[in-house]
């Protein structure tokens, strides 16, 4: 599943340009889940009464001695195959509910003698007379009689009690008939809606990951319980049914009612329930074949298909599939790969095997209205999901505690697949900005957690949802990128291919990958590692955080320690490795690369590579391939600063960004003076490259969050005006007064940086540019001449400078927008208003799904909270509406975690800390679900902010005042 990337990356580059996203803020990843609404009680009728002796068990405390009270399935039964028949009704019934009817047969093998069948089931109402299930033997085996059945609500189980034991080695089949609600909750088998020519259209679609297949039919809903699935969908005859596999043949009319068709699909390979998918819609498609004869199709609303919005996705899907076939040295396992754009989808995308689902913004691209960042998002999200078709789908982690391996791997190789499809974009470099440093901001907290947790600590659906965080995605990607770097890509791929071939159609844990990588190392005599792959990597996966590497160039010593943003925070999580790592150290001396060095799990070492004389300087962690930060002695820092200001080209572009990122983090942790970090931005007055500027804006956004309500902010704005003016003028010239676009993707991104920074810091010419372009559009609403790359920045600044007339115009355009990329830009920009009453009105819209789609509610609230004016409004709003927000979005939503993080990101006073602690106390009964960890991190970060502001405010004010020559 893509991070919303999360987030995912929708407006990810643009969002930071207002300077409101703190370096230490978790960014919404492509990877969010809807909370189960549970509109109906487990035993509600949906118009079809549950028959037979099924007793719902709703106790809130569990007797752990009973297997049905444990969240993990017993291993007594193992599924082999399912036959599932589903009929979604796309019109509401007499009770106003959308429902689906279904029946299923599961064949399973008895692995241990038992008199219980425990299978997952949630919100399904069983309609058979007598017992809700029937049981029969296969191959001559005789089943015991059913004694009774019960539904255990807390653990999502249907429990069948038998009068005797099932026989080890024998196979059985269990049938059931049921009805479920086709709700709009974005989970399981759910309903999506869109308007087409003023007519409401309904889509039946799925999102099973992580624990929602059980909402669609009774199943053994754990990733290691792989089986083959035979899916049959009954649907209106003017709709198309899709599933993981191709249909067996043409759809046929339903006996007795030819207005319905029956589509039966080929059986799937052995796979996990969370990867199952089916869709019933009026979507249309475009298609082609890959070089390897795989059928690829892109499905979307008919108008989107007609207007060509699917074309880009189709053009890159084939090359990316072929790239991964080569990369994994394994053919794509299925005959077809469908990509489907859904109007309502809570994740960024989902890697269902052969039927990948996406938010529209992650799949559709309009060359006339979509920006370069929209295009980048499409290609990287497609690459992420297609990487999973092998790593995750063909070979699957056994349990969710190893989710980081699945998502971290896809989050790393998405850059490789996207780079193959768009080789001129230098996309592989963006992992440093998008993943490495963003996750370090979280991983440097004492409330962080290791990549891998014991399976025993991950049981409930809420605990499973918590695994889908930025640590799993971005730290996983960063650590695997480091591993590939020090092994070399050839050895890394060799071990990976061996792993995939060995475990195809089965389940693994991370140790299996280490074993196969070790075999590849052993077969490469020229590769010398200081220890085994497992021993090296255990320190990166089993302990949280990362090392700070400190170099003393006078003595040539190099040392490591656990880096914490708050050096006084209390680390309560023990580590068997004492927070020491095996660290691969790459370095540059005076611009020339040196041999690699390993710090081998010790606190300190010495080597002549790091001893400098006279004017010599050294820089560690070339291109930031290592997951660590670096500090130097004052003398070396001064030499690096001199080099940046005299000839920055001697330092690689990524490392110019690294110098800024690392020094600001070190200043936050009180390891170096804040003025050292600020001095590292002085060279930007000459800098034209995107990544150093992005590092500075990202780092300085924390200063904005801490000081935009204080007297520091004026001098800070003056300094930024001084620094950005040459960049603004440069792009004004390159673009011939903003008419043309720069040639490369990185230049296009930095053009946006230049305009946004200039406008936000009140360069008058920039404000006039934004107002003029927006006013021209208002005069000709059907002819928007603002280039898609610049739209969000222009919209936001025009709305901020304008009044209600401009806001209402933008809202009207948002309501009329047919392209989701354009709607997203407008929806985000509407949060830029400086009028309290307008923001309050907008905030109220987020609770009305007719105005703001449910999938967009939390990100819209986040946008308002990122506005200085809106932050207090959102905090009051969240406290007043916590129960409703939690019920609608909290139980399984990654974006909900980010909501807590975003609304508290400015907190830096004792009063705000008291409010946050009171908020926690007041809502203990309601709970925080998947936002629990984010709340603890917010408390920790607020305390760190208070200390940082108290210690640095006067010095920061002095520095900006001295260096803010207005322009």
Coordinates of N, CA and C in Angstrom, one line a residue, residues 674-753:
X674 N 22.9 27.1 17.5 CA 21.9 27.3 16.5 C 22.4 28.2 15.4
X675 N 23.4 29.1 15.8 CA 24.0 30.0 14.8 C 24.8 29.2 13.7
X676 N 25.4 28.1 14.1 CA 26.2 27.2 13.2 C 25.2 26.8 12.1
X677 N 24.1 26.3 12.5 CA 23.1 25.8 11.5 C 22.7 26.9 10.6
X678 N 22.4 28.1 11.2 CA 21.9 29.2 10.4 C 23.0 29.7 9.4
X679 N 24.3 29.7 9.9 CA 25.4 30.0 9.0 C 25.5 29.1 7.8
X680 N 25.0 27.9 8.0 CA 25.1 26.9 6.8 C 24.0 27.2 5.8
X681 N 23.2 28.3 6.0 CA 22.3 28.7 4.9 C 22.8 29.9 4.2
X682 N 23.9 30.5 4.6 CA 24.3 31.8 4.0 C 24.6 31.6 2.5
X683 N 25.2 30.4 2.1 CA 25.6 30.2 0.7 C 24.4 30.1 -0.2
X684 N 23.2 30.0 0.3 CA 22.0 29.8 -0.5 C 21.7 31.0 -1.4
X685 N 22.3 32.2 -1.1 CA 22.1 33.4 -1.9 C 22.7 33.1 -3.3
X686 N 23.6 32.1 -3.4 CA 24.2 31.8 -4.7 C 23.7 30.5 -5.3
X687 N 22.9 29.7 -4.5 CA 22.5 28.4 -4.8 C 21.3 28.4 -5.8
X688 N 21.3 27.5 -6.8 CA 20.2 27.4 -7.8 C 19.6 26.0 -7.7
X689 N 20.2 25.0 -7.1 CA 19.8 23.6 -7.1 C 18.6 23.4 -6.1
X690 N 17.7 22.5 -6.5 CA 16.5 22.2 -5.7 C 16.8 21.7 -4.3
X691 N 17.6 20.6 -4.2 CA 17.7 19.9 -2.9 C 18.3 20.7 -1.8
X692 N 19.3 21.5 -2.0 CA 19.8 22.4 -0.9 C 18.7 23.4 -0.4
X693 N 18.0 24.0 -1.4 CA 16.9 24.9 -1.0 C 15.8 24.2 -0.3
X694 N 15.5 23.0 -0.8 CA 14.4 22.2 -0.1 C 14.8 21.9 1.3
X695 N 16.1 21.5 1.5 CA 16.6 21.2 2.9 C 16.5 22.4 3.8
X696 N 16.8 23.6 3.2 CA 16.7 24.8 4.0 C 15.3 25.2 4.4
X697 N 14.4 25.1 3.4 CA 13.0 25.5 3.7 C 12.4 24.5 4.6
X698 N 12.7 23.3 4.5 CA 12.2 22.3 5.4 C 12.7 22.5 6.8
X699 N 14.0 22.8 6.9 CA 14.6 23.0 8.3 C 14.1 24.3 8.9
X700 N 14.0 25.3 8.1 CA 13.6 26.6 8.6 C 12.1 26.7 8.9
X701 N 11.4 25.7 8.3 CA 9.9 25.7 8.6 C 9.7 25.4 10.1
X702 N 10.6 24.7 10.8 CA 10.5 24.5 12.2 C 10.6 25.9 12.9
X703 N 11.6 26.7 12.5 CA 11.7 28.0 13.1 C 10.4 28.9 12.9
X704 N 9.8 28.7 11.7 CA 8.6 29.4 11.5 C 7.5 29.0 12.4
X705 N 7.4 27.7 12.6 CA 6.4 27.1 13.5 C 6.6 27.6 15.0
X706 N 7.9 27.7 15.3 CA 8.2 28.2 16.7 C 8.0 29.7 16.9
X707 N 8.3 30.5 15.8 CA 8.4 31.9 16.0 C 7.4 32.7 15.2
X708 N 6.5 32.1 14.4 CA 5.6 33.0 13.6 C 4.6 33.7 14.4
X709 N 4.5 33.5 15.7 CA 3.6 34.3 16.6 C 4.5 35.2 17.5
X710 N 5.7 35.4 17.1 CA 6.6 36.2 18.0 C 7.4 37.3 17.2
X711 N 8.1 38.1 17.9 CA 8.9 39.2 17.3 C 10.0 38.7 16.5
X712 N 10.4 37.4 16.5 CA 11.4 36.8 15.7 C 11.1 36.8 14.2
X713 N 9.8 36.7 14.0 CA 9.3 36.4 12.6 C 9.6 37.5 11.6
X714 N 9.6 38.7 12.0 CA 9.8 39.8 11.1 C 11.3 39.8 10.5
X715 N 12.3 39.7 11.4 CA 13.7 39.6 10.9 C 13.9 38.3 10.1
X716 N 13.2 37.2 10.5 CA 13.4 36.0 9.8 C 12.8 36.2 8.4
X717 N 11.7 36.8 8.2 CA 11.2 37.1 6.8 C 12.1 37.9 6.0
X718 N 12.7 39.0 6.7 CA 13.6 39.8 6.0 C 14.8 39.0 5.5
X719 N 15.3 38.1 6.3 CA 16.5 37.3 5.9 C 16.1 36.4 4.7
X720 N 15.0 35.8 4.8 CA 14.6 34.9 3.7 C 14.3 35.7 2.4
X721 N 13.8 36.9 2.5 CA 13.7 37.8 1.3 C 15.0 38.0 0.7
X722 N 16.0 38.3 1.5 CA 17.4 38.6 1.0 C 17.9 37.4 0.3
X723 N 17.7 36.2 0.9 CA 18.3 35.0 0.3 C 17.6 34.5 -0.9
X724 N 16.3 34.7 -1.0 CA 15.5 34.1 -2.1 C 15.5 35.0 -3.3
X725 N 15.7 36.3 -3.1 CA 15.6 37.3 -4.2 C 16.4 36.9 -5.4
X726 N 17.7 36.5 -5.3 CA 18.4 36.1 -6.5 C 17.8 34.9 -7.2
X727 N 17.3 33.9 -6.4 CA 16.6 32.7 -7.0 C 15.3 33.1 -7.7
X728 N 14.6 34.0 -7.1 CA 13.3 34.5 -7.7 C 13.6 35.2 -9.1
X729 N 14.6 36.0 -9.1 CA 15.0 36.8 -10.3 C 15.6 35.8 -11.3
X730 N 16.3 34.8 -10.9 CA 16.9 33.8 -11.8 C 15.7 33.1 -12.5
X731 N 14.7 32.6 -11.8 CA 13.7 31.9 -12.5 C 12.8 32.8 -13.3
X732 N 12.6 34.1 -12.8 CA 11.9 35.0 -13.7 C 12.5 35.2 -15.0
X733 N 13.9 35.2 -15.0 CA 14.6 35.3 -16.3 C 14.5 34.0 -17.1
X734 N 14.8 32.9 -16.5 CA 14.8 31.6 -17.2 C 13.4 31.3 -17.8
X735 N 12.4 31.7 -17.1 CA 11.0 31.4 -17.6 C 10.4 32.5 -18.4
X736 N 11.3 33.5 -18.8 CA 10.8 34.7 -19.6 C 9.6 35.3 -18.9
X737 N 9.8 35.7 -17.7 CA 8.8 36.4 -16.9 C 7.6 35.5 -16.6
X738 N 7.9 34.2 -16.3 CA 7.0 33.2 -15.8 C 6.1 32.7 -16.9
X739 N 6.5 32.8 -18.1 CA 5.7 32.3 -19.2 C 6.0 30.9 -19.6
X740 N 7.3 30.6 -19.6 CA 7.8 29.2 -19.9 C 8.1 28.5 -18.6
X741 N 8.4 27.2 -18.8 CA 8.8 26.4 -17.6 C 10.3 25.9 -17.8
X742 N 11.0 25.8 -16.6 CA 12.4 25.3 -16.7 C 12.4 23.9 -17.3
X743 N 13.6 23.5 -17.8 CA 13.7 22.2 -18.5 C 13.6 21.0 -17.7
X744 N 14.3 20.9 -16.5 CA 14.3 19.7 -15.7 C 13.3 19.7 -14.6
X745 N 13.0 18.5 -14.1 CA 12.0 18.4 -13.0 C 12.5 19.1 -11.8
X746 N 13.8 18.9 -11.4 CA 14.3 19.6 -10.2 C 14.3 21.1 -10.4
X747 N 14.5 21.6 -11.5 CA 14.4 23.1 -11.7 C 13.0 23.5 -11.6
X748 N 12.0 22.7 -12.1 CA 10.6 23.1 -12.0 C 10.2 23.1 -10.5
X749 N 10.7 22.1 -9.7 CA 10.4 22.1 -8.3 C 11.0 23.4 -7.6
X750 N 12.2 23.7 -8.0 CA 12.8 24.9 -7.4 C 12.2 26.2 -7.8
X751 N 11.7 26.3 -9.0 CA 10.9 27.4 -9.4 C 9.7 27.7 -8.5
X752 N 9.1 26.6 -8.1 CA 7.9 26.7 -7.2 C 8.4 27.1 -5.8
X753 N 9.6 26.6 -5.4 CA 10.2 27.0 -4.1 C 10.4 28.5 -4.1

